[in-house]
Amino acid sequence: MGKGKLEKFADMQAYPHVFEYPYAMIADAVCPMQGKWQSDFFKNNRPLVLELGCGRGEYTVGLARLFPEKNFIGVDIKGARMWTGATESLREGLQNVAFLRTNIELIDRFFAPSEVDEIWLTFSDPQMKKATKRLTSTYFMERYRRFLKPGGIIHLKTDSPFLYTYTKYMVEKNHFPVLFDTDDLYHSGCTDNILGIRTYYEQQWLERGLTIKYLKFALPHEGELAEPEVEIELDSYRSYNRSKRSTLQTGR
């Protein structure tokens, strides 16, 4: 029998590589780890990569295996899901992995200016009703600028035509450099092993015949950001396990 939520939360509290700062703990404060991830936890100066909305942590752990020369932090508010990747990385003894359980709208309180090199957004909720909740909105780009190095890289991997299209318009509107773009990743001819990491739900989406979209772009620090003023067709399906309640909500 698998562990229940309470048992998983108890495990997480004892894991040395898991940091938990839900909204109630840090609503009006700065995280004590801000600016200290490399010196106090990873004990090195290697590039730092975040996965925002990491879910079970498959990508965070998969990237850590592929790139031992980089440090990775998976971020999500749902600890019961995060437990999977946190437990797996602990059992494997991966020294370049950490997990941060918090609300993503507070993400800029956890990292100092230029502390982060890259951000991965893997199968984020498209948040079709409200732009400011989309993890690729200018609302979040402003936050990412506060801790991402100038020209730092953002990766979007998604099953959602809506989120992919919206992000392309946002990138174009703000003249961000596009480094790679495809609306059908697994038929794009791309052989990069990074993109071969498949999450649990991604495999199910592929089996449903859905295409996976991937957009890689740089985020300059200069310039005022503007939202694209376009009408985008809504997704005609509902992704697996995508709840009506956003993970960006500030309560439990």
C-alpha atoms as an extended CHARMM CRD file, in Angstrom:
* protein
*
       252  EXT
         1         1  MET       CA              0.0000000000        0.0000000000        0.0000000000  PROA      1               0.0000000000
         2         2  GLY       CA              1.2990000000        3.4250000000       -0.9600000000  PROA      2               0.0000000000
         3         3  LYS       CA              1.8580000000        6.2040000000        1.5030000000  PROA      3               0.0000000000
         4         4  GLY       CA             -0.9010000000        8.6930000000        2.2310000000  PROA      4               0.0000000000
         5         5  LYS       CA             -0.5830000000       12.4670000000        2.1570000000  PROA      5               0.0000000000
         6         6  LEU       CA              0.1730000000       12.8250000000        5.8630000000  PROA      6               0.0000000000
         7         7  GLU       CA              2.9850000000       10.2810000000        5.6690000000  PROA      7               0.0000000000
         8         8  LYS       CA              4.4290000000       12.0050000000        2.6160000000  PROA      8               0.0000000000
         9         9  PHE       CA              4.3360000000       15.3980000000        4.3100000000  PROA      9               0.0000000000
        10        10  ALA       CA              6.0890000000       13.8870000000        7.3270000000  PROA      10              0.0000000000
        11        11  ASP       CA              8.8010000000       12.4810000000        5.0440000000  PROA      11              0.0000000000
        12        12  MET       CA              9.2450000000       15.8340000000        3.3330000000  PROA      12              0.0000000000
        13        13  GLN       CA              9.7440000000       17.6420000000        6.6200000000  PROA      13              0.0000000000
        14        14  ALA       CA             12.6920000000       15.3430000000        7.3460000000  PROA      14              0.0000000000
        15        15  TYR       CA             14.2840000000       15.5150000000        3.8680000000  PROA      15              0.0000000000
        16        16  PRO       CA             17.4450000000       17.6620000000        3.9190000000  PROA      16              0.0000000000
        17        17  HSD       CA             16.9460000000       18.8690000000        0.3420000000  PROA      17              0.0000000000
        18        18  VAL       CA             13.3200000000       20.0340000000        0.7200000000  PROA      18              0.0000000000
        19        19  PHE       CA             12.5000000000       23.5920000000        1.7750000000  PROA      19              0.0000000000
        20        20  GLU       CA              8.9080000000       24.4240000000        2.6790000000  PROA      20              0.0000000000
        21        21  TYR       CA              7.6570000000       28.0000000000        2.7550000000  PROA      21              0.0000000000
        22        22  PRO       CA              3.9190000000       28.0940000000        2.0650000000  PROA      22              0.0000000000
        23        23  TYR       CA              2.2520000000       31.4890000000        1.8080000000  PROA      23              0.0000000000
        24        24  ALA       CA              1.3610000000       31.7920000000        5.4740000000  PROA      24              0.0000000000
        25        25  MET       CA              5.0340000000       31.4450000000        6.4670000000  PROA      25              0.0000000000
        26        26  ILE       CA              6.5120000000       34.0380000000        4.1300000000  PROA      26              0.0000000000
        27        27  ALA       CA              3.6760000000       36.3570000000        3.0990000000  PROA      27              0.0000000000
        28        28  ASP       CA              5.4300000000       39.4070000000        4.4790000000  PROA      28              0.0000000000
        29        29  ALA       CA              9.0310000000       38.2520000000        4.6040000000  PROA      29              0.0000000000
        30        30  VAL       CA             12.0120000000       37.3090000000        2.4590000000  PROA      30              0.0000000000
        31        31  CYS       CA             13.1560000000       33.6850000000        2.3780000000  PROA      31              0.0000000000
        32        32  PRO       CA             16.3740000000       33.1900000000        4.3920000000  PROA      32              0.0000000000
        33        33  MET       CA             17.7860000000       31.1340000000        1.4840000000  PROA      33              0.0000000000
        34        34  GLN       CA             17.6170000000       34.0870000000       -0.9240000000  PROA      34              0.0000000000
        35        35  GLY       CA             21.0600000000       34.5640000000       -2.4270000000  PROA      35              0.0000000000
        36        36  LYS       CA             22.4650000000       31.5970000000       -0.5030000000  PROA      36              0.0000000000
        37        37  TRP       CA             21.3930000000       28.5200000000       -2.4560000000  PROA      37              0.0000000000
        38        38  GLN       CA             24.8220000000       27.9100000000       -3.9530000000  PROA      38              0.0000000000
        39        39  SER       CA             26.8760000000       28.8080000000       -0.8730000000  PROA      39              0.0000000000
        40        40  ASP       CA             24.7050000000       27.2970000000        1.8740000000  PROA      40              0.0000000000
        41        41  PHE       CA             23.0670000000       24.3000000000        0.2260000000  PROA      41              0.0000000000
        42        42  PHE       CA             24.7780000000       23.2000000000       -3.0050000000  PROA      42              0.0000000000
        43        43  LYS       CA             28.2270000000       24.3160000000       -1.7600000000  PROA      43              0.0000000000
        44        44  ASN       CA             29.3820000000       25.3000000000       -5.2630000000  PROA      44              0.0000000000
        45        45  ASN       CA             29.0200000000       28.0520000000       -7.8840000000  PROA      45              0.0000000000
        46        46  ARG       CA             27.4400000000       25.9700000000      -10.6280000000  PROA      46              0.0000000000
        47        47  PRO       CA             24.5610000000       27.3520000000      -12.7390000000  PROA      47              0.0000000000
        48        48  LEU       CA             21.1660000000       27.2480000000      -11.0320000000  PROA      48              0.0000000000
        49        49  VAL       CA             18.0830000000       26.0180000000      -12.9090000000  PROA      49              0.0000000000
        50        50  LEU       CA             14.4710000000       26.1590000000      -11.6670000000  PROA      50              0.0000000000
        51        51  GLU       CA             11.4850000000       24.0700000000      -12.6780000000  PROA      51              0.0000000000
        52        52  LEU       CA              8.3560000000       26.0190000000      -11.7390000000  PROA      52              0.0000000000
        53        53  GLY       CA              5.2620000000       23.9100000000      -11.1950000000  PROA      53              0.0000000000
        54        54  CYS       CA              7.3800000000       20.7530000000      -11.0170000000  PROA      54              0.0000000000
        55        55  GLY       CA              4.5440000000       18.3830000000      -10.0170000000  PROA      55              0.0000000000
        56        56  ARG       CA              6.0880000000       14.9810000000       -9.3280000000  PROA      56              0.0000000000
        57        57  GLY       CA              9.5490000000       16.3240000000      -10.1060000000  PROA      57              0.0000000000
        58        58  GLU       CA             10.2920000000       14.0850000000      -13.0970000000  PROA      58              0.0000000000
        59        59  TYR       CA             11.9100000000       16.9140000000      -15.0220000000  PROA      59              0.0000000000
        60        60  THR       CA             13.8740000000       18.2620000000      -12.0960000000  PROA      60              0.0000000000
        61        61  VAL       CA             15.3240000000       14.8250000000      -11.3330000000  PROA      61              0.0000000000
        62        62  GLY       CA             15.7980000000       13.9340000000      -15.0070000000  PROA      62              0.0000000000
        63        63  LEU       CA             17.7350000000       17.1230000000      -15.7090000000  PROA      63              0.0000000000
        64        64  ALA       CA             19.8490000000       16.6290000000      -12.5880000000  PROA      64              0.0000000000
        65        65  ARG       CA             20.8770000000       13.1930000000      -13.8280000000  PROA      65              0.0000000000
        66        66  LEU       CA             21.7930000000       14.5350000000      -17.2730000000  PROA      66              0.0000000000
        67        67  PHE       CA             23.6750000000       17.5890000000      -16.0240000000  PROA      67              0.0000000000
        68        68  PRO       CA             25.6510000000       16.9600000000      -12.8220000000  PROA      68              0.0000000000
        69        69  GLU       CA             27.5030000000       20.2210000000      -13.5520000000  PROA      69              0.0000000000
        70        70  LYS       CA             24.3370000000       22.2310000000      -12.8370000000  PROA      70              0.0000000000
        71        71  ASN       CA             22.0810000000       22.6390000000       -9.7960000000  PROA      71              0.0000000000
        72        72  PHE       CA             18.3110000000       22.1580000000      -10.0260000000  PROA      72              0.0000000000
        73        73  ILE       CA             15.4130000000       23.2490000000       -7.8260000000  PROA      73              0.0000000000
        74        74  GLY       CA             11.8700000000       21.9900000000       -8.4000000000  PROA      74              0.0000000000
        75        75  VAL       CA              9.1730000000       24.3840000000       -7.1850000000  PROA      75              0.0000000000
        76        76  ASP       CA              5.5220000000       23.5710000000       -6.4690000000  PROA      76              0.0000000000
        77        77  ILE       CA              2.9480000000       24.0610000000       -3.7230000000  PROA      77              0.0000000000
        78        78  LYS       CA              1.6280000000       20.4970000000       -3.7900000000  PROA      78              0.0000000000
        79        79  GLY       CA              3.8990000000       18.5310000000       -1.5160000000  PROA      79              0.0000000000
        80        80  ALA       CA              2.1940000000       15.1600000000       -1.9720000000  PROA      80              0.0000000000
        81        81  ARG       CA              3.1630000000       15.2240000000       -5.6460000000  PROA      81              0.0000000000
        82        82  MET       CA              6.6300000000       16.6450000000       -5.0420000000  PROA      82              0.0000000000
        83        83  TRP       CA              7.3180000000       13.7650000000       -2.6390000000  PROA      83              0.0000000000
        84        84  THR       CA              7.8730000000       11.4280000000       -5.6100000000  PROA      84              0.0000000000
        85        85  GLY       CA             10.8130000000       13.3440000000       -7.0680000000  PROA      85              0.0000000000
        86        86  ALA       CA             12.1510000000       14.3240000000       -3.6640000000  PROA      86              0.0000000000
        87        87  THR       CA             12.1990000000       10.7030000000       -2.5340000000  PROA      87              0.0000000000
        88        88  GLU       CA             13.7110000000        9.4370000000       -5.7820000000  PROA      88              0.0000000000
        89        89  SER       CA             16.5200000000       11.9980000000       -5.7820000000  PROA      89              0.0000000000
        90        90  LEU       CA             17.2790000000       11.2830000000       -2.1150000000  PROA      90              0.0000000000
        91        91  ARG       CA             17.4800000000        7.5380000000       -2.7130000000  PROA      91              0.0000000000
        92        92  GLU       CA             19.8140000000        8.0920000000       -5.6790000000  PROA      92              0.0000000000
        93        93  GLY       CA             22.0210000000       10.4140000000       -3.6640000000  PROA      93              0.0000000000
        94        94  LEU       CA             21.7710000000       13.2440000000       -6.2040000000  PROA      94              0.0000000000
        95        95  GLN       CA             23.7080000000       16.1630000000       -4.7610000000  PROA      95              0.0000000000
        96        96  ASN       CA             22.5260000000       18.7420000000       -7.3160000000  PROA      96              0.0000000000
        97        97  VAL       CA             18.7780000000       18.6150000000       -6.5650000000  PROA      97              0.0000000000
        98        98  ALA       CA             16.5660000000       20.5260000000       -4.1530000000  PROA      98              0.0000000000
        99        99  PHE       CA             12.8230000000       21.0890000000       -3.8840000000  PROA      99              0.0000000000
       100       100  LEU       CA             11.0090000000       24.2150000000       -2.7720000000  PROA      100             0.0000000000
       101       101  ARG       CA              7.3730000000       23.9890000000       -1.6860000000  PROA      101             0.0000000000
       102       102  THR       CA              5.7920000000       27.4020000000       -1.9610000000  PROA      102             0.0000000000
       103       103  ASN       CA              3.2920000000       29.4850000000       -3.9200000000  PROA      103             0.0000000000
       104       104  ILE       CA              4.8250000000       30.4440000000       -7.2440000000  PROA      104             0.0000000000
       105       105  GLU       CA              3.5640000000       34.0120000000       -7.1900000000  PROA      105             0.0000000000
       106       106  LEU       CA              6.0700000000       34.5460000000       -4.3540000000  PROA      106             0.0000000000
       107       107  ILE       CA              8.9750000000       33.1240000000       -6.3520000000  PROA      107             0.0000000000
       108       108  ASP       CA             10.9840000000       36.3680000000       -6.4910000000  PROA      108             0.0000000000
       109       109  ARG       CA             11.3350000000       36.3320000000       -2.6900000000  PROA      109             0.0000000000
       110       110  PHE       CA             13.4490000000       33.1660000000       -2.7960000000  PROA      110             0.0000000000
       111       111  PHE       CA             16.2510000000       34.1810000000       -5.1550000000  PROA      111             0.0000000000
       112       112  ALA       CA             18.6190000000       37.1530000000       -5.3460000000  PROA      112             0.0000000000
       113       113  PRO       CA             19.3200000000       39.2240000000       -8.4880000000  PROA      113             0.0000000000
       114       114  SER       CA             21.0770000000       37.1290000000      -11.1740000000  PROA      114             0.0000000000
       115       115  GLU       CA             21.0780000000       34.0420000000       -8.9250000000  PROA      115             0.0000000000
       116       116  VAL       CA             19.2220000000       31.8680000000      -11.4730000000  PROA      116             0.0000000000
       117       117  ASP       CA             20.4170000000       30.9260000000      -14.9820000000  PROA      117             0.0000000000
       118       118  GLU       CA             17.4130000000       29.1100000000      -16.4700000000  PROA      118             0.0000000000
       119       119  ILE       CA             13.7260000000       28.4250000000      -15.8480000000  PROA      119             0.0000000000
       120       120  TRP       CA             11.7150000000       25.4390000000      -17.0340000000  PROA      120             0.0000000000
       121       121  LEU       CA              7.9170000000       25.6550000000      -17.2770000000  PROA      121             0.0000000000
       122       122  THR       CA              6.7200000000       22.1100000000      -17.8740000000  PROA      122             0.0000000000
       123       123  PHE       CA              3.0100000000       21.5840000000      -18.5920000000  PROA      123             0.0000000000
       124       124  SER       CA              1.8470000000       24.5830000000      -16.6050000000  PROA      124             0.0000000000
       125       125  ASP       CA             -1.8700000000       25.2060000000      -16.1710000000  PROA      125             0.0000000000
       126       126  PRO       CA             -2.7410000000       27.4950000000      -19.1360000000  PROA      126             0.0000000000
       127       127  GLN       CA             -4.9730000000       29.6650000000      -16.9250000000  PROA      127             0.0000000000
       128       128  MET       CA             -7.1760000000       30.6240000000      -19.8670000000  PROA      128             0.0000000000
       129       129  LYS       CA             -9.4080000000       32.9270000000      -17.8290000000  PROA      129             0.0000000000
       130       130  LYS       CA             -6.8180000000       35.2720000000      -16.3370000000  PROA      130             0.0000000000
       131       131  ALA       CA             -3.5420000000       36.3330000000      -17.9570000000  PROA      131             0.0000000000
       132       132  THR       CA             -1.8020000000       37.3120000000      -14.7160000000  PROA      132             0.0000000000
       133       133  LYS       CA             -1.9640000000       33.7180000000      -13.4890000000  PROA      133             0.0000000000
       134       134  ARG       CA             -0.1810000000       32.3130000000      -16.5590000000  PROA      134             0.0000000000
       135       135  LEU       CA              3.4210000000       31.4770000000      -15.7820000000  PROA      135             0.0000000000
       136       136  THR       CA              4.4650000000       32.9770000000      -19.1430000000  PROA      136             0.0000000000
       137       137  SER       CA              2.5870000000       36.2610000000      -18.6510000000  PROA      137             0.0000000000
       138       138  THR       CA              4.3810000000       39.5920000000      -18.3690000000  PROA      138             0.0000000000
       139       139  TYR       CA              3.2090000000       39.5890000000      -14.7400000000  PROA      139             0.0000000000
       140       140  PHE       CA              5.5330000000       36.6530000000      -14.0990000000  PROA      140             0.0000000000
       141       141  MET       CA              8.2190000000       37.7990000000      -16.5500000000  PROA      141             0.0000000000
       142       142  GLU       CA              8.6580000000       40.8860000000      -14.3610000000  PROA      142             0.0000000000
       143       143  ARG       CA              9.1960000000       38.6050000000      -11.3710000000  PROA      143             0.0000000000
       144       144  TYR       CA             11.6270000000       36.3720000000      -13.2510000000  PROA      144             0.0000000000
       145       145  ARG       CA             13.6660000000       39.4210000000      -14.2160000000  PROA      145             0.0000000000
       146       146  ARG       CA             14.3210000000       40.0820000000      -10.5260000000  PROA      146             0.0000000000
       147       147  PHE       CA             16.3800000000       36.9160000000      -10.1150000000  PROA      147             0.0000000000
       148       148  LEU       CA             17.1460000000       35.5510000000      -13.6030000000  PROA      148             0.0000000000
       149       149  LYS       CA             20.4590000000       36.5990000000      -15.1250000000  PROA      149             0.0000000000
       150       150  PRO       CA             20.1210000000       39.1500000000      -17.9590000000  PROA      150             0.0000000000
       151       151  GLY       CA             19.3430000000       37.1730000000      -21.1030000000  PROA      151             0.0000000000
       152       152  GLY       CA             18.6370000000       34.0680000000      -18.9870000000  PROA      152             0.0000000000
       153       153  ILE       CA             16.8170000000       31.2120000000      -20.6880000000  PROA      153             0.0000000000
       154       154  ILE       CA             13.1690000000       30.2100000000      -20.2810000000  PROA      154             0.0000000000
       155       155  HSD       CA             11.9070000000       26.8610000000      -21.5670000000  PROA      155             0.0000000000
       156       156  LEU       CA              8.2020000000       26.2340000000      -22.1180000000  PROA      156             0.0000000000
       157       157  LYS       CA              7.0750000000       22.6640000000      -22.7460000000  PROA      157             0.0000000000
       158       158  THR       CA              3.3060000000       22.2600000000      -22.9740000000  PROA      158             0.0000000000
       159       159  ASP       CA              0.4110000000       20.2270000000      -24.3210000000  PROA      159             0.0000000000
       160       160  SER       CA             -1.7910000000       23.3490000000      -24.3890000000  PROA      160             0.0000000000
       161       161  PRO       CA             -2.2730000000       25.0660000000      -27.7750000000  PROA      161             0.0000000000
       162       162  PHE       CA             -3.6660000000       28.0640000000      -25.8750000000  PROA      162             0.0000000000
       163       163  LEU       CA             -0.6280000000       28.5460000000      -23.6320000000  PROA      163             0.0000000000
       164       164  TYR       CA              1.8100000000       27.9290000000      -26.4760000000  PROA      164             0.0000000000
       165       165  THR       CA              0.0730000000       30.4370000000      -28.7590000000  PROA      165             0.0000000000
       166       166  TYR       CA             -0.2840000000       33.0190000000      -26.0030000000  PROA      166             0.0000000000
       167       167  THR       CA              3.4120000000       32.7030000000      -25.1140000000  PROA      167             0.0000000000
       168       168  LYS       CA              4.4760000000       33.1110000000      -28.7420000000  PROA      168             0.0000000000
       169       169  TYR       CA              2.4630000000       36.3310000000      -28.9690000000  PROA      169             0.0000000000
       170       170  MET       CA              3.9080000000       37.5540000000      -25.6720000000  PROA      170             0.0000000000
       171       171  VAL       CA              7.4700000000       36.8160000000      -26.8280000000  PROA      171             0.0000000000
       172       172  GLU       CA              6.8870000000       38.5100000000      -30.1870000000  PROA      172             0.0000000000
       173       173  LYS       CA              5.2290000000       41.5670000000      -28.6190000000  PROA      173             0.0000000000
       174       174  ASN       CA              8.2050000000       42.1190000000      -26.3150000000  PROA      174             0.0000000000
       175       175  HSD       CA             10.9010000000       41.2470000000      -28.8720000000  PROA      175             0.0000000000
       176       176  PHE       CA             12.4450000000       38.4250000000      -26.8490000000  PROA      176             0.0000000000
       177       177  PRO       CA             15.0920000000       36.3870000000      -28.7180000000  PROA      177             0.0000000000
       178       178  VAL       CA             13.6200000000       32.9960000000      -29.7240000000  PROA      178             0.0000000000
       179       179  LEU       CA             16.1550000000       30.1620000000      -29.5380000000  PROA      179             0.0000000000
       180       180  PHE       CA             13.9290000000       27.2240000000      -30.5130000000  PROA      180             0.0000000000
       181       181  ASP       CA             10.2750000000       26.8430000000      -31.4430000000  PROA      181             0.0000000000
       182       182  THR       CA              8.1420000000       23.8830000000      -32.4960000000  PROA      182             0.0000000000
       183       183  ASP       CA              4.4640000000       22.9930000000      -32.2290000000  PROA      183             0.0000000000
       184       184  ASP       CA              5.1990000000       19.2600000000      -32.5540000000  PROA      184             0.0000000000
       185       185  LEU       CA              8.2960000000       18.4150000000      -30.5550000000  PROA      185             0.0000000000
       186       186  TYR       CA              8.4750000000       14.7040000000      -31.2450000000  PROA      186             0.0000000000
       187       187  HSD       CA              8.2170000000       15.1910000000      -35.0010000000  PROA      187             0.0000000000
       188       188  SER       CA             10.5160000000       18.2200000000      -35.1260000000  PROA      188             0.0000000000
       189       189  GLY       CA             13.7390000000       16.3260000000      -35.7660000000  PROA      189             0.0000000000
       190       190  CYS       CA             15.1690000000       17.6380000000      -32.5120000000  PROA      190             0.0000000000
       191       191  THR       CA             17.3800000000       15.0030000000      -30.9050000000  PROA      191             0.0000000000
       192       192  ASP       CA             18.3440000000       16.9490000000      -27.7740000000  PROA      192             0.0000000000
       193       193  ASN       CA             18.2650000000       14.4850000000      -24.8750000000  PROA      193             0.0000000000
       194       194  ILE       CA             16.8900000000       17.2180000000      -22.6020000000  PROA      194             0.0000000000
       195       195  LEU       CA             13.6300000000       17.1380000000      -24.5080000000  PROA      195             0.0000000000
       196       196  GLY       CA             13.4490000000       13.3610000000      -24.2770000000  PROA      196             0.0000000000
       197       197  ILE       CA             12.5200000000       13.4770000000      -20.5960000000  PROA      197             0.0000000000
       198       198  ARG       CA              8.8260000000       12.6180000000      -20.4330000000  PROA      198             0.0000000000
       199       199  THR       CA              6.6090000000       13.1900000000      -17.4380000000  PROA      199             0.0000000000
       200       200  TYR       CA              3.8980000000       10.7640000000      -16.3710000000  PROA      200             0.0000000000
       201       201  TYR       CA              1.1140000000       12.9020000000      -17.8020000000  PROA      201             0.0000000000
       202       202  GLU       CA              3.0560000000       13.8220000000      -20.9120000000  PROA      202             0.0000000000
       203       203  GLN       CA              3.2240000000       10.1550000000      -21.8990000000  PROA      203             0.0000000000
       204       204  GLN       CA             -0.5430000000        9.9150000000      -21.5250000000  PROA      204             0.0000000000
       205       205  TRP       CA             -1.0770000000       13.0430000000      -23.6330000000  PROA      205             0.0000000000
       206       206  LEU       CA              1.0870000000       11.5460000000      -26.3710000000  PROA      206             0.0000000000
       207       207  GLU       CA             -0.9400000000        8.3590000000      -26.2200000000  PROA      207             0.0000000000
       208       208  ARG       CA             -4.0690000000       10.4920000000      -26.7150000000  PROA      208             0.0000000000
       209       209  GLY       CA             -2.5560000000       11.8210000000      -29.9220000000  PROA      209             0.0000000000
       210       210  LEU       CA             -1.8290000000       15.3050000000      -28.5800000000  PROA      210             0.0000000000
       211       211  THR       CA              1.2680000000       17.0970000000      -29.8250000000  PROA      211             0.0000000000
       212       212  ILE       CA              3.7950000000       18.5870000000      -27.4290000000  PROA      212             0.0000000000
       213       213  LYS       CA              4.8970000000       22.1690000000      -28.0260000000  PROA      213             0.0000000000
       214       214  TYR       CA              8.2590000000       23.6090000000      -27.0180000000  PROA      214             0.0000000000
       215       215  LEU       CA              9.4520000000       27.2050000000      -26.9830000000  PROA      215             0.0000000000
       216       216  LYS       CA             12.8640000000       28.3470000000      -25.7650000000  PROA      216             0.0000000000
       217       217  PHE       CA             13.5960000000       32.0560000000      -25.4490000000  PROA      217             0.0000000000
       218       218  ALA       CA             15.8390000000       34.5350000000      -23.6600000000  PROA      218             0.0000000000
       219       219  LEU       CA             14.5330000000       37.1240000000      -21.1980000000  PROA      219             0.0000000000
       220       220  PRO       CA             16.3030000000       40.4960000000      -21.5160000000  PROA      220             0.0000000000
       221       221  HSD       CA             16.1630000000       42.8260000000      -18.5140000000  PROA      221             0.0000000000
       222       222  GLU       CA             15.7650000000       46.0560000000      -20.4370000000  PROA      222             0.0000000000
       223       223  GLY       CA             12.4890000000       47.4130000000      -21.7730000000  PROA      223             0.0000000000
       224       224  GLU       CA              8.9650000000       47.7880000000      -20.4430000000  PROA      224             0.0000000000
       225       225  LEU       CA              6.8530000000       44.6700000000      -20.8890000000  PROA      225             0.0000000000
       226       226  ALA       CA              3.4560000000       44.6700000000      -22.6010000000  PROA      226             0.0000000000
       227       227  GLU       CA              0.7300000000       42.0500000000      -22.8160000000  PROA      227             0.0000000000
       228       228  PRO       CA             -0.3370000000       40.9390000000      -26.3080000000  PROA      228             0.0000000000
       229       229  GLU       CA             -3.7920000000       42.1730000000      -27.2540000000  PROA      229             0.0000000000
       230       230  VAL       CA             -5.0650000000       39.2020000000      -29.2430000000  PROA      230             0.0000000000
       231       231  GLU       CA             -7.9270000000       36.7370000000      -29.1540000000  PROA      231             0.0000000000
       232       232  ILE       CA             -6.7210000000       33.1520000000      -28.7250000000  PROA      232             0.0000000000
       233       233  GLU       CA             -8.8240000000       30.0520000000      -29.2700000000  PROA      233             0.0000000000
       234       234  LEU       CA             -9.3860000000       28.1720000000      -26.0250000000  PROA      234             0.0000000000
       235       235  ASP       CA             -8.2350000000       24.5900000000      -25.5910000000  PROA      235             0.0000000000
       236       236  SER       CA            -10.9720000000       22.1670000000      -26.5750000000  PROA      236             0.0000000000
       237       237  TYR       CA             -9.9390000000       19.5020000000      -24.0430000000  PROA      237             0.0000000000
       238       238  ARG       CA             -9.0220000000       19.2380000000      -20.3730000000  PROA      238             0.0000000000
       239       239  SER       CA             -5.5820000000       17.9830000000      -19.4060000000  PROA      239             0.0000000000
       240       240  TYR       CA             -5.1790000000       15.1150000000      -16.9890000000  PROA      240             0.0000000000
       241       241  ASN       CA             -5.4630000000       16.0300000000      -13.3210000000  PROA      241             0.0000000000
       242       242  ARG       CA             -5.7620000000       19.7510000000      -14.0520000000  PROA      242             0.0000000000
       243       243  SER       CA             -7.8640000000       21.1010000000      -11.2360000000  PROA      243             0.0000000000
       244       244  LYS       CA            -10.2220000000       24.0560000000      -11.4720000000  PROA      244             0.0000000000
       245       245  ARG       CA             -8.3950000000       25.7110000000       -8.5960000000  PROA      245             0.0000000000
       246       246  SER       CA             -5.0910000000       27.2750000000       -9.5290000000  PROA      246             0.0000000000
       247       247  THR       CA             -1.9360000000       26.2670000000       -7.6550000000  PROA      247             0.0000000000
       248       248  LEU       CA             -1.2300000000       29.9760000000       -7.4740000000  PROA      248             0.0000000000
       249       249  GLN       CA             -3.9610000000       30.5390000000       -4.9260000000  PROA      249             0.0000000000
       250       250  THR       CA             -2.5760000000       31.8390000000       -1.6680000000  PROA      250             0.0000000000
       251       251  GLY       CA             -4.5400000000       29.6130000000        0.6910000000  PROA      251             0.0000000000
       252       252  ARG       CA             -4.5640000000       25.9080000000        1.3040000000  PROA      252             0.0000000000
